[in-house]
Amino acid sequence: AQSVTQLDSQVPVFEEAPVELRCNYSSSVSVYLFWYVQYPNQGLQLLLKYLSGSTLVKGINGFEAEFNKSQTSFHLRKPSVHISDTAEYFCAVSEAGRRALTFGSGTRLQVQP
Amino acid sequence: DAGVIQSPRHEVTEMGQEVTLRCKLISGHNSLFWYRQTMMRGLELLIYFNNNVPIDDSGMPEDRFSAKMPNASFSTLKIQPSEPRDSAVYFCASQGDRGLNEKLFFGSGTQLSVL
């Protein structure tokens, strides 16, 4: 079975600063990796996903993530954050051939002016 | 399309009562997932359906929980009897059929409080 670890429960950052949200996974088979964002009182929305090919994946709202197979990581980055990026971010994994996602515990990004 | 629609948005009930949560999928989608979100356990997959058939219900906590898809566009999650530890936000999500890794579309959730 796969699992996902998000190392930081909260990340405070000032507006226009860069940010990295960390995600590590474990699985005995090939996996697909995702980042979802949850704004207050809303459901989750897909930011980006890695299925195959280039290990650097670009998503919406200026976010990108890099798949590192040797380190089993899929960290999310943004070079300059905005107040509107304040939300909870979830890393998720699915095993090849399966639909269901396993989510990490989430990282709350708090962007301060 | 209005997206995934969940009802009610908020439910407050007393321990022992039956609770029914509802979810309408996006038109044309054929996979449906029920997730539960709590502070302690994060997002947990309860069950998912593909083409109205339950594929994986290993996340359903116990027999008090049941989920159905009476038709291709609608699902219910029932808790009977409810207990305070069932208090959580319950999300459903739908997925299209273009591939196993097509993105999930989440509803806004149902905030359940069992007193």
Coordinates of C-alpha atoms in Angstrom, one line a residue:
Chain A
A1 CA 0.0 0.0 0.0
Q2 CA 1.1 3.5 -0.7
S3 CA 1.5 6.4 1.8
V4 CA 2.1 10.1 1.7
T5 CA 4.0 12.2 4.2
Q6 CA 3.7 16.0 4.2
L7 CA 6.5 17.1 6.5
D8 CA 5.1 20.5 7.4
S9 CA 1.7 21.0 8.9
Q10 CA 1.9 24.8 8.6
V11 CA 4.1 27.1 6.5
P12 CA 4.0 30.8 7.2
V13 CA 5.5 33.0 4.5
F14 CA 5.5 36.7 3.5
E15 CA 3.9 37.9 0.3
E16 CA 6.1 37.7 -2.8
A17 CA 8.5 35.3 -1.1
P18 CA 9.2 31.9 -2.6
V19 CA 7.7 28.8 -1.0
E20 CA 8.3 25.1 -1.1
L21 CA 5.8 22.6 0.4
R22 CA 7.4 19.2 0.9
C23 CA 5.9 15.8 0.1
N24 CA 7.4 12.3 0.3
Y25 CA 5.7 9.1 -0.7
S26 CA 6.2 5.4 -0.4
S27 CA 5.0 2.7 -2.6
S28 CA 6.2 -0.7 -3.9
V29 CA 4.8 0.0 -7.4
S30 CA 4.7 2.8 -9.9
V31 CA 2.7 5.8 -8.8
Y32 CA 1.1 8.9 -10.1
L33 CA 1.4 12.1 -8.0
F34 CA -0.9 15.0 -7.5
W35 CA -1.2 18.3 -5.6
Y36 CA -4.6 19.5 -4.7
V37 CA -5.5 22.9 -3.0
Q38 CA -8.4 23.5 -0.6
Y39 CA -9.6 27.0 0.0
P40 CA -11.7 27.7 3.1
N41 CA -15.1 26.0 3.1
Q42 CA -14.5 24.5 -0.4
G43 CA -13.7 21.2 -1.8
L44 CA -10.3 20.3 -3.2
Q45 CA -9.1 21.4 -6.6
L46 CA -6.3 19.9 -8.7
L47 CA -3.2 22.1 -8.9
L48 CA -1.0 19.7 -11.0
K49 CA -0.2 16.1 -11.6
Y50 CA 2.7 13.9 -12.6
L51 CA 2.0 10.8 -14.6
S52 CA 5.2 10.3 -16.7
G53 CA 7.7 12.2 -18.8
S54 CA 9.3 15.4 -17.7
T55 CA 9.9 15.4 -13.9
L56 CA 9.1 19.1 -13.7
V57 CA 5.4 19.7 -13.8
K58 CA 3.8 23.1 -14.1
G59 CA 0.3 23.7 -12.8
I60 CA -2.2 26.4 -12.3
N61 CA -1.6 29.7 -10.4
G62 CA 2.1 29.6 -11.0
F63 CA 2.8 26.5 -9.0
E64 CA 5.2 23.8 -10.1
A65 CA 6.4 20.5 -8.7
E66 CA 9.4 18.2 -9.3
F67 CA 9.2 14.5 -9.2
N68 CA 12.4 12.9 -7.7
K69 CA 12.2 9.2 -7.9
S70 CA 15.4 8.5 -6.0
Q71 CA 14.3 10.6 -3.1
T72 CA 10.6 9.6 -3.5
S73 CA 9.6 13.2 -3.3
F74 CA 7.2 15.5 -5.1
H75 CA 7.8 19.0 -3.6
L76 CA 5.6 21.9 -4.6
R77 CA 7.1 25.3 -5.3
K78 CA 6.1 28.8 -6.2
P79 CA 8.7 31.6 -6.8
S80 CA 6.5 34.4 -5.5
V81 CA 3.3 33.8 -3.4
H82 CA 0.3 36.0 -3.1
I83 CA -2.2 36.5 -0.3
S84 CA -4.7 34.6 -2.3
D85 CA -2.5 31.5 -2.2
T86 CA -3.4 31.1 1.5
A87 CA -5.0 27.7 1.6
E88 CA -4.5 24.0 2.6
Y89 CA -2.4 22.0 0.1
F90 CA -2.6 18.3 -0.2
C91 CA -0.2 15.9 -1.8
A92 CA -1.7 12.7 -3.1
V93 CA -0.6 9.5 -4.7
S94 CA -2.3 6.7 -6.7
E95 CA -0.9 3.5 -7.8
A96 CA -0.7 2.7 -11.5
G97 CA -3.9 1.0 -12.5
R98 CA -6.0 2.3 -9.6
R99 CA -8.3 5.2 -9.4
A100 CA -8.3 5.9 -5.7
L101 CA -6.0 8.6 -4.3
T102 CA -4.3 8.5 -0.9
F103 CA -3.8 12.0 0.5
G104 CA -1.2 13.4 2.8
S105 CA -2.2 15.2 6.0
G106 CA -2.0 18.6 4.3
T107 CA 0.1 21.7 4.7
R108 CA -1.5 25.0 5.6
L109 CA 0.1 27.8 3.7
Q110 CA -0.4 31.1 5.4
V111 CA 0.7 34.1 3.3
Q112 CA 1.3 37.3 5.3
P113 CA 1.4 40.8 4.0
Chain B
D1 CA -22.2 22.2 -15.5
A2 CA -22.8 23.1 -11.9
G3 CA -20.1 20.8 -10.7
V4 CA -20.4 18.1 -8.0
I5 CA -23.4 19.0 -5.7
Q6 CA -23.5 17.8 -2.2
S7 CA -26.4 18.3 0.3
P8 CA -26.9 19.3 2.9
R9 CA -24.0 21.7 3.5
H10 CA -24.3 21.4 7.2
E11 CA -26.0 18.7 9.3
V12 CA -26.4 18.7 13.1
T13 CA -27.9 15.6 14.6
E14 CA -28.1 13.7 17.9
M15 CA -26.3 10.5 18.6
G16 CA -28.3 7.5 17.4
Q17 CA -30.1 9.3 14.6
E18 CA -29.8 8.3 11.0
V19 CA -27.9 10.6 8.7
T20 CA -28.1 10.6 4.9
L21 CA -25.6 12.6 2.8
R22 CA -26.3 13.2 -0.8
C23 CA -24.1 13.7 -3.9
K24 CA -24.9 14.5 -7.5
L25 CA -22.1 13.7 -10.0
I26 CA -21.0 15.8 -12.9
S27 CA -22.9 14.8 -16.0
G28 CA -21.0 12.2 -17.9
H29 CA -18.7 11.2 -15.1
N30 CA -18.8 7.5 -14.1
S31 CA -16.6 7.3 -11.0
L32 CA -17.7 8.5 -7.5
F33 CA -15.6 8.7 -4.4
W34 CA -16.6 9.4 -0.8
Y35 CA -13.9 11.0 1.4
R36 CA -14.1 12.0 5.1
Q37 CA -11.9 14.8 6.5
T38 CA -11.1 15.3 10.1
M39 CA -8.3 17.1 11.9
M40 CA -6.9 14.0 13.4
R41 CA -7.0 11.7 10.4
G42 CA -6.9 14.1 7.4
L43 CA -8.6 12.9 4.2
E44 CA -9.7 9.3 4.2
L45 CA -11.2 7.4 1.3
L46 CA -14.3 5.7 2.5
I47 CA -15.6 4.0 -0.7
Y48 CA -15.5 4.5 -4.5
F49 CA -17.8 3.4 -7.3
N50 CA -17.1 2.9 -11.0
N51 CA -20.1 2.6 -13.3
N52 CA -22.4 2.3 -10.2
V53 CA -20.5 -0.6 -8.9
P54 CA -18.6 -0.4 -5.5
I55 CA -15.0 -1.1 -6.3
D56 CA -13.3 -0.5 -2.9
D57 CA -15.1 -0.1 0.3
S58 CA -12.2 -1.0 2.6
G59 CA -12.3 2.5 4.1
M60 CA -15.8 2.3 5.4
P61 CA -15.4 2.5 9.1
E62 CA -18.0 -0.1 10.1
D63 CA -21.4 -1.5 9.4
R64 CA -23.1 1.7 10.5
F65 CA -21.9 3.2 7.2
S66 CA -23.4 2.3 3.9
A67 CA -23.2 3.9 0.4
K68 CA -25.3 3.5 -2.7
M69 CA -25.6 4.6 -6.2
P70 CA -29.2 4.2 -7.2
N71 CA -28.4 5.7 -10.6
A72 CA -25.5 6.8 -12.6
S73 CA -25.6 10.4 -11.4
F74 CA -26.5 10.2 -7.7
S75 CA -25.1 8.7 -4.6
T76 CA -26.0 8.5 -0.9
L77 CA -23.9 7.9 2.2
K78 CA -25.9 6.8 5.2
I79 CA -24.8 6.5 8.8
Q80 CA -27.2 4.6 11.1
P81 CA -26.9 5.0 14.0
S82 CA -24.7 8.1 14.1
E83 CA -22.1 8.6 16.8
P84 CA -20.2 11.7 17.9
R85 CA -17.0 10.3 16.5
D86 CA -18.6 10.5 13.0
S87 CA -18.4 14.3 13.2
A88 CA -16.3 15.4 10.2
V89 CA -16.6 16.9 6.7
Y90 CA -17.7 14.4 4.1
F91 CA -16.7 15.1 0.5
C92 CA -17.8 13.3 -2.6
A93 CA -15.8 13.6 -5.8
S94 CA -16.5 12.5 -9.3
Q95 CA -14.2 11.5 -12.1
G96 CA -14.7 11.1 -15.9
D97 CA -13.8 8.1 -17.9
R98 CA -11.0 9.4 -20.1
G99 CA -8.4 7.6 -18.0
L100 CA -7.6 6.3 -14.5
N101 CA -5.7 9.4 -13.6
E102 CA -8.2 12.0 -14.8
K103 CA -8.6 14.6 -12.1
L104 CA -11.2 14.4 -9.3
F105 CA -13.8 17.1 -9.0
F106 CA -14.8 17.6 -5.4
G107 CA -18.1 18.9 -4.0
S108 CA -18.1 21.6 -1.3
G109 CA -18.6 19.0 1.4
T110 CA -21.1 18.3 4.1
Q111 CA -20.1 19.4 7.6
L112 CA -21.6 16.8 10.0
S113 CA -21.9 17.3 13.7
V114 CA -23.2 14.5 15.8
L115 CA -24.0 15.7 19.4

